[in-house]
């Protein structure tokens, strides 16, 4: 266990979620936008319509700055946030998938050099060469998705990995293909929404009309196909997350997903019929709706992974809960139950390692910091605040609270309590004290 | 808990999927590339602002070019920073994670700082294109200041990492822990300066390259290019000399027990550093001719210095019996092969892209590709398609075997 970072009212996990959600727009845009560019550029050359290149210039700059300035940084931001929010979780992923990420990095280099050169050489190299760069970028950026989907889906559905410990068994898991195709189609919805926004800045009405009409068709196809594939994705989920969707998923998230998809379909149809009436503000609003829909979906994906950060291996609170014999790793819960979480964790004040009547409350808080904070704030407000939850459950007595901790594992989304009997008492004492605040 | 035991406890139980030496070499190599572009970023940002404030036409023009260079340099710096960031977490995970969580708020601050810095750099570059005037100076200065602040954060994280014996003291106060992550706990001036001063030396070489690159372009003014080359060579020499002084200052501030003066890595770095200095002294005579050997020499020196830095880290952490060569091995040939093959393929494709950029910039009008360049482009596209087919094929085989 590493030092804990406490973000009042939020939790570090929410910081991670916010950055990760933001990152979805630029990252999916980066994979899809160039296909649209190549289509338009090819048309411009074939039909001798140089005016279309004005759009290419605008859209590429948008792609460059949005995806490769804010997108790259937010991508690194996800990593940093994961590092400080859940270091052992990201470590577990890296120690399995380092070569996956390293492979993805090779494609990043192709993307970044590609987009700079594509943008800066437009009109400065012959058409064939410029299109070639476009093709290299378009084809070369899809593998970044091919790779990251393997690692992302592994966290929720590790496939045969828990038995074999093999890189590719975890990578090509049961939700891999459905998620890959869902993201691949949805990304065209994203690039279309951005293309329409970029088109509102064009002076030439004919071009604007053409771009908006074309983009709206791409967008419509992307959203509809993506939604259908989403249903397939739900079917491929293992039983446990399926069950959690039924129990946990709040109506707002479901509404968020379906509402966003519906609104976007209407928007694209409208854009197709009346392309010139779309101005910058509604075009940006459409992107906001898109963001809302994706946010809901990603939150759902995070939610149904509980109680794990890496399914079938590590709990959200970074304690390894399951043996992985193929990797020579044993669950830590056993040793923690025997020796105590405050004894095995390095970053614990010396005075709290042995619990007695005088330090019970402080030790209890330390345990809450280690075992609860990744999903619950210790403040009155914020993300799943412990004081509120304790009041709702009505824990008044230390004994009842201990009984509650004993039964924790029966909630399908909660890890079991890990620690000695004395530590359980300490945590129970702390929880009850929250009720009295 | 004794520090050595603590470090062992913190290590990831999964082990590492390939020999530690390979991760170390990749980490140092990519770090050397990363820090070179960090240096270019800071140096070109400073030069862009300085030139913008000067009245002379030459400076104005150089400032414009530098502002554009910043946007590319910072992108490359970030891109090349990803790899060492990844590899350091593979072999030095206890140190990297502890150092980061102890200053967590700053770690997130780094991202925000970089976002604002990068955006400001773009406003400085694009904004001036549209409108002349000093109004945009603010954005240039802001970008530079923030780039430096980001450097300070990274320096602190890298330096805290070396002192595991102090971690508990930073985190624990009596019977309570400080979970705010708002403190930066360790800073060493000569070490920090040793990363920053080369920014100006490297940017000097960058200017020599600039003069060399554009020398055959008919639309470029010869006098201007000569001037740029001369400034470049002068700056490169001056700051390399300064760098060697700072290097000794850093060396003297190291714990005596390391006996680092006699360390073979250090000695190699030292010899290369001196050779570079002597070489740059001569380069002032003809900056354009010396441009390519200068950048090659500088990179070799940076690489050696980066390995020296790694050797120093091994000294620091060896005090706690930590060695990456003791890391539990769980070799995974499949994924290692995937990376190595992709890496080699990537070099071929990136080579094509850079060649197009290189060749197109050297002509004033439109660049028309030669048949061999066209072929290289087509091969690049084909390689990507083959990669996709092979990986998807592998995926299908595994999915069929596991689920059908």
PDB file of N, CA and C in Angstrom, chain A residues 1-6 19 69 72-73 79-80 91-92 94-96 98-99 102-103 105 107 109 116-117 120 124-126 129 132 143 159-161 167-169 172 174 177 313 327 346-347 351-352, chain B residues 10 12 14-15 17 68 75 78-79 85-86 89-90 93-94 97 101 104 108 114 118 154 171 175 179-180 327-328 330 335-336 339 342 350 353 360 366-367 369 374 378 387 395 398-399 401-403:
ATOM      1  N   UNK A   1       0.828  -1.213   0.000  1.00  0.00           N
ATOM      2  CA  UNK A   1       0.000   0.000   0.000  1.00  0.00           C
ATOM      3  C   UNK A   1       0.855   1.253   0.000  1.00  0.00           C
ATOM      4  N   UNK A   2       0.529   2.180  -0.867  1.00  0.00           N
ATOM      5  CA  UNK A   2       1.266   3.432  -0.981  1.00  0.00           C
ATOM      6  C   UNK A   2       0.563   4.521  -0.157  1.00  0.00           C
ATOM      7  N   UNK A   3       1.218   5.675   0.004  1.00  0.00           N
ATOM      8  CA  UNK A   3       0.527   6.783   0.677  1.00  0.00           C
ATOM      9  C   UNK A   3      -0.818   7.069   0.003  1.00  0.00           C
ATOM     10  N   UNK A   4      -1.735   7.540   0.813  1.00  0.00           N
ATOM     11  CA  UNK A   4      -3.095   7.774   0.319  1.00  0.00           C
ATOM     12  C   UNK A   4      -3.231   9.240  -0.070  1.00  0.00           C
ATOM     13  N   UNK A   5      -3.895   9.494  -1.165  1.00  0.00           N
ATOM     14  CA  UNK A   5      -4.221  10.876  -1.533  1.00  0.00           C
ATOM     15  C   UNK A   5      -5.709  11.098  -1.324  1.00  0.00           C
ATOM     16  N   UNK A   6      -6.013  12.024  -0.443  1.00  0.00           N
ATOM     17  CA  UNK A   6      -7.419  12.284  -0.129  1.00  0.00           C
ATOM     18  C   UNK A   6      -7.831  13.583  -0.811  1.00  0.00           C
ATOM     19  N   UNK A  19     -11.005  13.064 -15.864  1.00  0.00           N
ATOM     20  CA  UNK A  19      -9.994  13.177 -16.917  1.00  0.00           C
ATOM     21  C   UNK A  19     -10.234  12.113 -17.983  1.00  0.00           C
ATOM     22  N   UNK A  69      -2.925  17.979 -28.572  1.00  0.00           N
ATOM     23  CA  UNK A  69      -2.447  18.822 -27.497  1.00  0.00           C
ATOM     24  C   UNK A  69      -3.225  18.431 -26.253  1.00  0.00           C
ATOM     25  N   UNK A  72      -3.468  14.334 -25.988  1.00  0.00           N
ATOM     26  CA  UNK A  72      -2.255  13.666 -25.500  1.00  0.00           C
ATOM     27  C   UNK A  72      -2.079  13.933 -24.019  1.00  0.00           C
ATOM     28  N   UNK A  73      -2.276  15.206 -23.642  1.00  0.00           N
ATOM     29  CA  UNK A  73      -2.055  15.545 -22.245  1.00  0.00           C
ATOM     30  C   UNK A  73      -3.068  14.890 -21.332  1.00  0.00           C
ATOM     31  N   UNK A  79      -3.142   8.511 -16.830  1.00  0.00           N
ATOM     32  CA  UNK A  79      -2.093   7.689 -16.260  1.00  0.00           C
ATOM     33  C   UNK A  79      -1.648   8.245 -14.911  1.00  0.00           C
ATOM     34  N   UNK A  80      -1.419   9.561 -14.883  1.00  0.00           N
ATOM     35  CA  UNK A  80      -0.992  10.191 -13.637  1.00  0.00           C
ATOM     36  C   UNK A  80      -2.071  10.078 -12.568  1.00  0.00           C
ATOM     37  N   UNK A  91      -0.147  -0.391 -11.414  1.00  0.00           N
ATOM     38  CA  UNK A  91       1.056  -1.234 -11.408  1.00  0.00           C
ATOM     39  C   UNK A  91       0.713  -2.648 -11.884  1.00  0.00           C
ATOM     40  N   UNK A  92      -0.401  -3.183 -11.385  1.00  0.00           N
ATOM     41  CA  UNK A  92      -0.815  -4.526 -11.810  1.00  0.00           C
ATOM     42  C   UNK A  92      -1.033  -4.576 -13.315  1.00  0.00           C
ATOM     43  N   UNK A  94       0.291  -2.508 -15.569  1.00  0.00           N
ATOM     44  CA  UNK A  94       1.557  -2.292 -16.280  1.00  0.00           C
ATOM     45  C   UNK A  94       2.438  -3.536 -16.235  1.00  0.00           C
ATOM     46  N   UNK A  95       2.447  -4.202 -15.106  1.00  0.00           N
ATOM     47  CA  UNK A  95       3.320  -5.378 -15.032  1.00  0.00           C
ATOM     48  C   UNK A  95       2.808  -6.536 -15.890  1.00  0.00           C
ATOM     49  N   UNK A  96       1.583  -6.460 -16.308  1.00  0.00           N
ATOM     50  CA  UNK A  96       1.093  -7.445 -17.277  1.00  0.00           C
ATOM     51  C   UNK A  96       1.171  -6.932 -18.704  1.00  0.00           C
ATOM     52  N   UNK A  98       2.794  -4.087 -20.057  1.00  0.00           N
ATOM     53  CA  UNK A  98       3.776  -3.060 -20.440  1.00  0.00           C
ATOM     54  C   UNK A  98       4.085  -3.105 -21.939  1.00  0.00           C
ATOM     55  N   UNK A  99       4.220  -4.302 -22.488  1.00  0.00           N
ATOM     56  CA  UNK A  99       4.552  -4.359 -23.919  1.00  0.00           C
ATOM     57  C   UNK A  99       3.366  -3.941 -24.783  1.00  0.00           C
ATOM     58  N   UNK A 102       3.663  -0.240 -24.686  1.00  0.00           N
ATOM     59  CA  UNK A 102       4.830   0.166 -25.468  1.00  0.00           C
ATOM     60  C   UNK A 102       4.517   0.065 -26.963  1.00  0.00           C
ATOM     61  N   UNK A 103       3.768  -0.961 -27.335  1.00  0.00           N
ATOM     62  CA  UNK A 103       3.365  -1.122 -28.727  1.00  0.00           C
ATOM     63  C   UNK A 103       2.456   0.034 -29.150  1.00  0.00           C
ATOM     64  N   UNK A 105       2.463   2.909 -27.961  1.00  0.00           N
ATOM     65  CA  UNK A 105       3.292   4.115 -28.034  1.00  0.00           C
ATOM     66  C   UNK A 105       3.933   4.264 -29.420  1.00  0.00           C
ATOM     67  N   UNK A 107       2.604   3.464 -32.172  1.00  0.00           N
ATOM     68  CA  UNK A 107       1.564   4.044 -33.039  1.00  0.00           C
ATOM     69  C   UNK A 107       1.298   5.510 -32.699  1.00  0.00           C
ATOM     70  N   UNK A 109       3.561   7.598 -31.933  1.00  0.00           N
ATOM     71  CA  UNK A 109       4.594   8.361 -32.639  1.00  0.00           C
ATOM     72  C   UNK A 109       4.183   8.535 -34.100  1.00  0.00           C
ATOM     73  N   UNK A 116       1.173  16.251 -37.633  1.00  0.00           N
ATOM     74  CA  UNK A 116       1.927  17.483 -37.858  1.00  0.00           C
ATOM     75  C   UNK A 116       2.273  17.619 -39.339  1.00  0.00           C
ATOM     76  N   UNK A 117       2.774  16.527 -39.915  1.00  0.00           N
ATOM     77  CA  UNK A 117       3.224  16.597 -41.300  1.00  0.00           C
ATOM     78  C   UNK A 117       2.023  16.752 -42.236  1.00  0.00           C
ATOM     79  N   UNK A 120       0.993  20.503 -41.850  1.00  0.00           N
ATOM     80  CA  UNK A 120       1.934  21.501 -42.348  1.00  0.00           C
ATOM     81  C   UNK A 120       2.281  21.324 -43.829  1.00  0.00           C
ATOM     82  N   UNK A 124       1.810  21.736 -49.941  1.00  0.00           N
ATOM     83  CA  UNK A 124       3.263  21.900 -50.119  1.00  0.00           C
ATOM     84  C   UNK A 124       3.928  20.635 -50.634  1.00  0.00           C
ATOM     85  N   UNK A 125       3.158  19.543 -50.666  1.00  0.00           N
ATOM     86  CA  UNK A 125       3.671  18.322 -51.312  1.00  0.00           C
ATOM     87  C   UNK A 125       2.640  17.896 -52.360  1.00  0.00           C
ATOM     88  N   UNK A 126       3.056  17.009 -53.270  1.00  0.00           N
ATOM     89  CA  UNK A 126       2.106  16.609 -54.308  1.00  0.00           C
ATOM     90  C   UNK A 126       0.932  15.861 -53.680  1.00  0.00           C
ATOM     91  N   UNK A 129       1.259  12.167 -52.425  1.00  0.00           N
ATOM     92  CA  UNK A 129       2.031  12.025 -51.188  1.00  0.00           C
ATOM     93  C   UNK A 129       1.200  12.471 -49.989  1.00  0.00           C
ATOM     94  N   UNK A 132      -1.202   9.914 -49.094  1.00  0.00           N
ATOM     95  CA  UNK A 132      -0.502   8.768 -48.479  1.00  0.00           C
ATOM     96  C   UNK A 132      -0.300   9.015 -46.984  1.00  0.00           C
ATOM     97  N   UNK A 143      -4.827   0.987 -34.673  1.00  0.00           N
ATOM     98  CA  UNK A 143      -4.182   0.068 -33.723  1.00  0.00           C
ATOM     99  C   UNK A 143      -4.093   0.599 -32.288  1.00  0.00           C
ATOM    100  N   UNK A 159     -11.153 -12.664 -19.047  1.00  0.00           N
ATOM    101  CA  UNK A 159     -11.127 -13.868 -19.874  1.00  0.00           C
ATOM    102  C   UNK A 159     -10.481 -15.037 -19.154  1.00  0.00           C
ATOM    103  N   UNK A 160      -9.593 -15.733 -19.832  1.00  0.00           N
ATOM    104  CA  UNK A 160      -8.938 -16.915 -19.238  1.00  0.00           C
ATOM    105  C   UNK A 160      -7.695 -16.536 -18.449  1.00  0.00           C
ATOM    106  N   UNK A 161      -7.396 -15.237 -18.377  1.00  0.00           N
ATOM    107  CA  UNK A 161      -6.171 -14.806 -17.714  1.00  0.00           C
ATOM    108  C   UNK A 161      -6.031 -15.314 -16.271  1.00  0.00           C
ATOM    109  N   UNK A 167      -0.737 -13.060 -21.387  1.00  0.00           N
ATOM    110  CA  UNK A 167      -0.989 -11.721 -21.927  1.00  0.00           C
ATOM    111  C   UNK A 167      -2.171 -11.744 -22.893  1.00  0.00           C
ATOM    112  N   UNK A 168      -2.092 -12.621 -23.902  1.00  0.00           N
ATOM    113  CA  UNK A 168      -3.109 -12.586 -24.952  1.00  0.00           C
ATOM    114  C   UNK A 168      -4.451 -13.172 -24.507  1.00  0.00           C
ATOM    115  N   UNK A 169      -4.437 -14.101 -23.542  1.00  0.00           N
ATOM    116  CA  UNK A 169      -5.710 -14.624 -23.032  1.00  0.00           C
ATOM    117  C   UNK A 169      -6.498 -13.524 -22.334  1.00  0.00           C
ATOM    118  N   UNK A 172      -7.423 -10.685 -25.471  1.00  0.00           N
ATOM    119  CA  UNK A 172      -8.571 -11.048 -26.326  1.00  0.00           C
ATOM    120  C   UNK A 172      -9.606 -11.774 -25.459  1.00  0.00           C
ATOM    121  N   UNK A 174     -13.550 -12.021 -23.373  1.00  0.00           N
ATOM    122  CA  UNK A 174     -14.913 -12.205 -23.891  1.00  0.00           C
ATOM    123  C   UNK A 174     -15.618 -10.929 -24.339  1.00  0.00           C
ATOM    124  N   UNK A 177     -14.054  -8.093 -28.630  1.00  0.00           N
ATOM    125  CA  UNK A 177     -14.510  -7.751 -29.987  1.00  0.00           C
ATOM    126  C   UNK A 177     -15.724  -6.836 -29.970  1.00  0.00           C
ATOM    127  N   UNK A 313      -9.051 -10.235  -9.597  1.00  0.00           N
ATOM    128  CA  UNK A 313      -7.685 -10.173  -9.076  1.00  0.00           C
ATOM    129  C   UNK A 313      -7.547  -9.176  -7.923  1.00  0.00           C
ATOM    130  N   UNK A 327       0.710 -16.841 -12.105  1.00  0.00           N
ATOM    131  CA  UNK A 327       1.669 -15.747 -11.969  1.00  0.00           C
ATOM    132  C   UNK A 327       2.421 -15.839 -10.641  1.00  0.00           C
ATOM    133  N   UNK A 346       3.193  -0.445   4.753  1.00  0.00           N
ATOM    134  CA  UNK A 346       4.359   0.339   5.190  1.00  0.00           C
ATOM    135  C   UNK A 346       4.009   1.745   5.693  1.00  0.00           C
ATOM    136  N   UNK A 347       3.047   2.391   5.038  1.00  0.00           N
ATOM    137  CA  UNK A 347       2.816   3.802   5.339  1.00  0.00           C
ATOM    138  C   UNK A 347       1.762   3.984   6.439  1.00  0.00           C
ATOM    139  N   UNK A 351       2.577   4.344  15.953  1.00  0.00           N
ATOM    140  CA  UNK A 351       1.666   4.277  17.091  1.00  0.00           C
ATOM    141  C   UNK A 351       0.338   3.612  16.782  1.00  0.00           C
ATOM    142  N   UNK A 352       0.067   3.359  15.519  1.00  0.00           N
ATOM    143  CA  UNK A 352      -1.232   2.752  15.177  1.00  0.00           C
ATOM    144  C   UNK A 352      -1.091   1.280  14.800  1.00  0.00           C
TER     145      UNK A 352
ATOM    146  N   UNK B  10       6.570  -3.348  -1.337  1.00  0.00           N
ATOM    147  CA  UNK B  10       5.852  -2.505  -2.286  1.00  0.00           C
ATOM    148  C   UNK B  10       5.947  -3.025  -3.721  1.00  0.00           C
ATOM    149  N   UNK B  12       5.706  -4.917  -7.166  1.00  0.00           N
ATOM    150  CA  UNK B  12       4.548  -5.621  -7.716  1.00  0.00           C
ATOM    151  C   UNK B  12       4.795  -7.136  -7.704  1.00  0.00           C
ATOM    152  N   UNK B  14       3.575  -9.423  -9.426  1.00  0.00           N
ATOM    153  CA  UNK B  14       3.486 -10.095 -10.722  1.00  0.00           C
ATOM    154  C   UNK B  14       4.861 -10.327 -11.355  1.00  0.00           C
ATOM    155  N   UNK B  15       5.851  -9.549 -10.932  1.00  0.00           N
ATOM    156  CA  UNK B  15       7.143  -9.637 -11.601  1.00  0.00           C
ATOM    157  C   UNK B  15       7.116  -8.866 -12.905  1.00  0.00           C
ATOM    158  N   UNK B  17       7.809  -8.815 -17.249  1.00  0.00           N
ATOM    159  CA  UNK B  17       7.664  -9.777 -18.344  1.00  0.00           C
ATOM    160  C   UNK B  17       8.898  -9.939 -19.236  1.00  0.00           C
ATOM    161  N   UNK B  68       6.883  28.485 -33.765  1.00  0.00           N
ATOM    162  CA  UNK B  68       6.331  27.333 -34.454  1.00  0.00           C
ATOM    163  C   UNK B  68       7.043  26.060 -34.009  1.00  0.00           C
ATOM    164  N   UNK B  75       5.287  18.722 -28.291  1.00  0.00           N
ATOM    165  CA  UNK B  75       4.590  17.487 -28.653  1.00  0.00           C
ATOM    166  C   UNK B  75       5.544  16.298 -28.613  1.00  0.00           C
ATOM    167  N   UNK B  78       6.532  15.354 -25.028  1.00  0.00           N
ATOM    168  CA  UNK B  78       5.487  14.585 -24.346  1.00  0.00           C
ATOM    169  C   UNK B  78       5.451  13.161 -24.861  1.00  0.00           C
ATOM    170  N   UNK B  79       5.470  13.062 -26.163  1.00  0.00           N
ATOM    171  CA  UNK B  79       5.382  11.764 -26.802  1.00  0.00           C
ATOM    172  C   UNK B  79       6.536  10.865 -26.365  1.00  0.00           C
ATOM    173  N   UNK B  85       8.318   6.983 -18.853  1.00  0.00           N
ATOM    174  CA  UNK B  85       7.310   6.975 -17.785  1.00  0.00           C
ATOM    175  C   UNK B  85       6.761   5.565 -17.587  1.00  0.00           C
ATOM    176  N   UNK B  86       6.583   4.875 -18.686  1.00  0.00           N
ATOM    177  CA  UNK B  86       6.084   3.499 -18.624  1.00  0.00           C
ATOM    178  C   UNK B  86       7.145   2.576 -18.028  1.00  0.00           C
ATOM    179  N   UNK B  89       7.989   2.672 -14.312  1.00  0.00           N
ATOM    180  CA  UNK B  89       7.000   2.012 -13.464  1.00  0.00           C
ATOM    181  C   UNK B  89       7.144   0.499 -13.491  1.00  0.00           C
ATOM    182  N   UNK B  90       7.824  -0.004 -14.502  1.00  0.00           N
ATOM    183  CA  UNK B  90       8.026  -1.451 -14.565  1.00  0.00           C
ATOM    184  C   UNK B  90       9.108  -1.868 -13.576  1.00  0.00           C
ATOM    185  N   UNK B  93       8.885   0.567  -9.704  1.00  0.00           N
ATOM    186  CA  UNK B  93       7.520   0.883  -9.262  1.00  0.00           C
ATOM    187  C   UNK B  93       7.423   1.376  -7.813  1.00  0.00           C
ATOM    188  N   UNK B  94       8.087   0.759  -6.822  1.00  0.00           N
ATOM    189  CA  UNK B  94       7.893   1.252  -5.453  1.00  0.00           C
ATOM    190  C   UNK B  94       8.263   2.729  -5.334  1.00  0.00           C
ATOM    191  N   UNK B  97       5.808   5.231  -7.535  1.00  0.00           N
ATOM    192  CA  UNK B  97       4.459   5.387  -6.964  1.00  0.00           C
ATOM    193  C   UNK B  97       4.496   6.100  -5.620  1.00  0.00           C
ATOM    194  N   UNK B 101       2.552   9.582  -5.041  1.00  0.00           N
ATOM    195  CA  UNK B 101       1.412   9.702  -4.124  1.00  0.00           C
ATOM    196  C   UNK B 101       1.725  10.707  -3.020  1.00  0.00           C
ATOM    197  N   UNK B 104       0.807  14.037  -4.591  1.00  0.00           N
ATOM    198  CA  UNK B 104      -0.228  13.740  -5.587  1.00  0.00           C
ATOM    199  C   UNK B 104      -0.851  14.987  -6.214  1.00  0.00           C
ATOM    200  N   UNK B 108      -1.059  15.993 -10.349  1.00  0.00           N
ATOM    201  CA  UNK B 108      -2.190  16.423 -11.167  1.00  0.00           C
ATOM    202  C   UNK B 108      -1.983  17.861 -11.643  1.00  0.00           C
ATOM    203  N   UNK B 114       0.778  21.821 -17.791  1.00  0.00           N
ATOM    204  CA  UNK B 114       1.185  21.537 -19.169  1.00  0.00           C
ATOM    205  C   UNK B 114       0.086  21.910 -20.161  1.00  0.00           C
ATOM    206  N   UNK B 118       0.923  24.615 -22.920  1.00  0.00           N
ATOM    207  CA  UNK B 118       0.875  24.220 -24.323  1.00  0.00           C
ATOM    208  C   UNK B 118      -0.116  25.111 -25.087  1.00  0.00           C
ATOM    209  N   UNK B 154       8.660  17.689 -12.084  1.00  0.00           N
ATOM    210  CA  UNK B 154       9.258  16.416 -12.483  1.00  0.00           C
ATOM    211  C   UNK B 154      10.581  16.168 -11.763  1.00  0.00           C
ATOM    212  N   UNK B 171       5.359  11.725   5.243  1.00  0.00           N
ATOM    213  CA  UNK B 171       3.943  11.352   5.187  1.00  0.00           C
ATOM    214  C   UNK B 171       3.301  11.357   6.569  1.00  0.00           C
ATOM    215  N   UNK B 175       0.700  10.460  15.090  1.00  0.00           N
ATOM    216  CA  UNK B 175      -0.165   9.323  14.812  1.00  0.00           C
ATOM    217  C   UNK B 175      -1.105   9.587  13.642  1.00  0.00           C
ATOM    218  N   UNK B 179      -2.550  13.333   4.052  1.00  0.00           N
ATOM    219  CA  UNK B 179      -3.068  12.766   2.804  1.00  0.00           C
ATOM    220  C   UNK B 179      -3.341  13.835   1.754  1.00  0.00           C
ATOM    221  N   UNK B 180      -2.882  15.080   2.011  1.00  0.00           N
ATOM    222  CA  UNK B 180      -3.258  16.153   1.079  1.00  0.00           C
ATOM    223  C   UNK B 180      -2.450  16.098  -0.219  1.00  0.00           C
ATOM    224  N   UNK B 327      14.654  -8.312  -9.778  1.00  0.00           N
ATOM    225  CA  UNK B 327      13.193  -8.332  -9.923  1.00  0.00           C
ATOM    226  C   UNK B 327      12.727  -9.714 -10.374  1.00  0.00           C
ATOM    227  N   UNK B 328      11.618 -10.164  -9.795  1.00  0.00           N
ATOM    228  CA  UNK B 328      11.055 -11.465 -10.184  1.00  0.00           C
ATOM    229  C   UNK B 328      10.750 -11.465 -11.687  1.00  0.00           C
ATOM    230  N   UNK B 330       9.000 -13.034 -15.080  1.00  0.00           N
ATOM    231  CA  UNK B 330       7.934 -13.898 -15.576  1.00  0.00           C
ATOM    232  C   UNK B 330       7.877 -13.625 -17.077  1.00  0.00           C
ATOM    233  N   UNK B 335       4.273 -11.162 -26.004  1.00  0.00           N
ATOM    234  CA  UNK B 335       4.041  -9.720 -26.029  1.00  0.00           C
ATOM    235  C   UNK B 335       5.346  -8.973 -26.286  1.00  0.00           C
ATOM    236  N   UNK B 336       6.473  -9.546 -25.850  1.00  0.00           N
ATOM    237  CA  UNK B 336       7.756  -8.903 -26.135  1.00  0.00           C
ATOM    238  C   UNK B 336       7.987  -8.859 -27.651  1.00  0.00           C
ATOM    239  N   UNK B 339       5.911  -6.193 -29.329  1.00  0.00           N
ATOM    240  CA  UNK B 339       6.480  -4.848 -29.238  1.00  0.00           C
ATOM    241  C   UNK B 339       7.668  -4.688 -30.182  1.00  0.00           C
ATOM    242  N   UNK B 342       6.680  -4.465 -33.762  1.00  0.00           N
ATOM    243  CA  UNK B 342       5.987  -3.201 -34.035  1.00  0.00           C
ATOM    244  C   UNK B 342       6.975  -2.043 -34.047  1.00  0.00           C
ATOM    245  N   UNK B 350       7.838   5.774 -39.594  1.00  0.00           N
ATOM    246  CA  UNK B 350       8.178   7.118 -39.126  1.00  0.00           C
ATOM    247  C   UNK B 350       9.285   7.692 -40.015  1.00  0.00           C
ATOM    248  N   UNK B 353       7.643   9.225 -42.989  1.00  0.00           N
ATOM    249  CA  UNK B 353       6.981  10.493 -42.667  1.00  0.00           C
ATOM    250  C   UNK B 353       8.011  11.619 -42.511  1.00  0.00           C
ATOM    251  N   UNK B 360      10.245  18.113 -48.155  1.00  0.00           N
ATOM    252  CA  UNK B 360       9.319  19.160 -48.580  1.00  0.00           C
ATOM    253  C   UNK B 360       9.752  20.521 -48.044  1.00  0.00           C
ATOM    254  N   UNK B 366       6.168  23.423 -54.371  1.00  0.00           N
ATOM    255  CA  UNK B 366       5.571  22.132 -54.018  1.00  0.00           C
ATOM    256  C   UNK B 366       6.599  21.014 -54.196  1.00  0.00           C
ATOM    257  N   UNK B 367       6.639  20.104 -53.232  1.00  0.00           N
ATOM    258  CA  UNK B 367       7.565  18.981 -53.327  1.00  0.00           C
ATOM    259  C   UNK B 367       6.881  17.834 -54.062  1.00  0.00           C
ATOM    260  N   UNK B 369       7.163  13.940 -54.990  1.00  0.00           N
ATOM    261  CA  UNK B 369       7.881  12.763 -54.511  1.00  0.00           C
ATOM    262  C   UNK B 369       8.497  11.986 -55.656  1.00  0.00           C
ATOM    263  N   UNK B 374       7.586   7.288 -53.272  1.00  0.00           N
ATOM    264  CA  UNK B 374       6.217   6.768 -53.393  1.00  0.00           C
ATOM    265  C   UNK B 374       6.133   5.322 -52.957  1.00  0.00           C
ATOM    266  N   UNK B 378       3.958   3.546 -49.997  1.00  0.00           N
ATOM    267  CA  UNK B 378       3.033   2.416 -50.181  1.00  0.00           C
ATOM    268  C   UNK B 378       3.409   1.253 -49.278  1.00  0.00           C
ATOM    269  N   UNK B 387       0.064  -5.559 -40.221  1.00  0.00           N
ATOM    270  CA  UNK B 387       0.034  -5.585 -38.748  1.00  0.00           C
ATOM    271  C   UNK B 387      -1.388  -5.870 -38.253  1.00  0.00           C
ATOM    272  N   UNK B 395      -5.961 -12.667 -32.620  1.00  0.00           N
ATOM    273  CA  UNK B 395      -7.114 -12.499 -31.744  1.00  0.00           C
ATOM    274  C   UNK B 395      -8.210 -13.482 -32.054  1.00  0.00           C
ATOM    275  N   UNK B 398      -7.222 -16.977 -30.820  1.00  0.00           N
ATOM    276  CA  UNK B 398      -7.333 -17.110 -29.359  1.00  0.00           C
ATOM    277  C   UNK B 398      -8.800 -17.112 -28.924  1.00  0.00           C
ATOM    278  N   UNK B 399      -9.608 -16.252 -29.542  1.00  0.00           N
ATOM    279  CA  UNK B 399     -11.022 -16.200 -29.159  1.00  0.00           C
ATOM    280  C   UNK B 399     -11.706 -17.511 -29.492  1.00  0.00           C
ATOM    281  N   UNK B 401     -10.318 -20.479 -29.760  1.00  0.00           N
ATOM    282  CA  UNK B 401      -9.814 -21.511 -28.857  1.00  0.00           C
ATOM    283  C   UNK B 401     -10.439 -21.374 -27.467  1.00  0.00           C
ATOM    284  N   UNK B 402     -10.583 -20.148 -26.977  1.00  0.00           N
ATOM    285  CA  UNK B 402     -11.050 -19.954 -25.608  1.00  0.00           C
ATOM    286  C   UNK B 402     -12.565 -19.958 -25.442  1.00  0.00           C
ATOM    287  N   UNK B 403     -13.278 -19.573 -26.490  1.00  0.00           N
ATOM    288  CA  UNK B 403     -14.723 -19.350 -26.276  1.00  0.00           C
ATOM    289  C   UNK B 403     -15.637 -20.140 -27.195  1.00  0.00           C
TER     290      UNK B 403
END
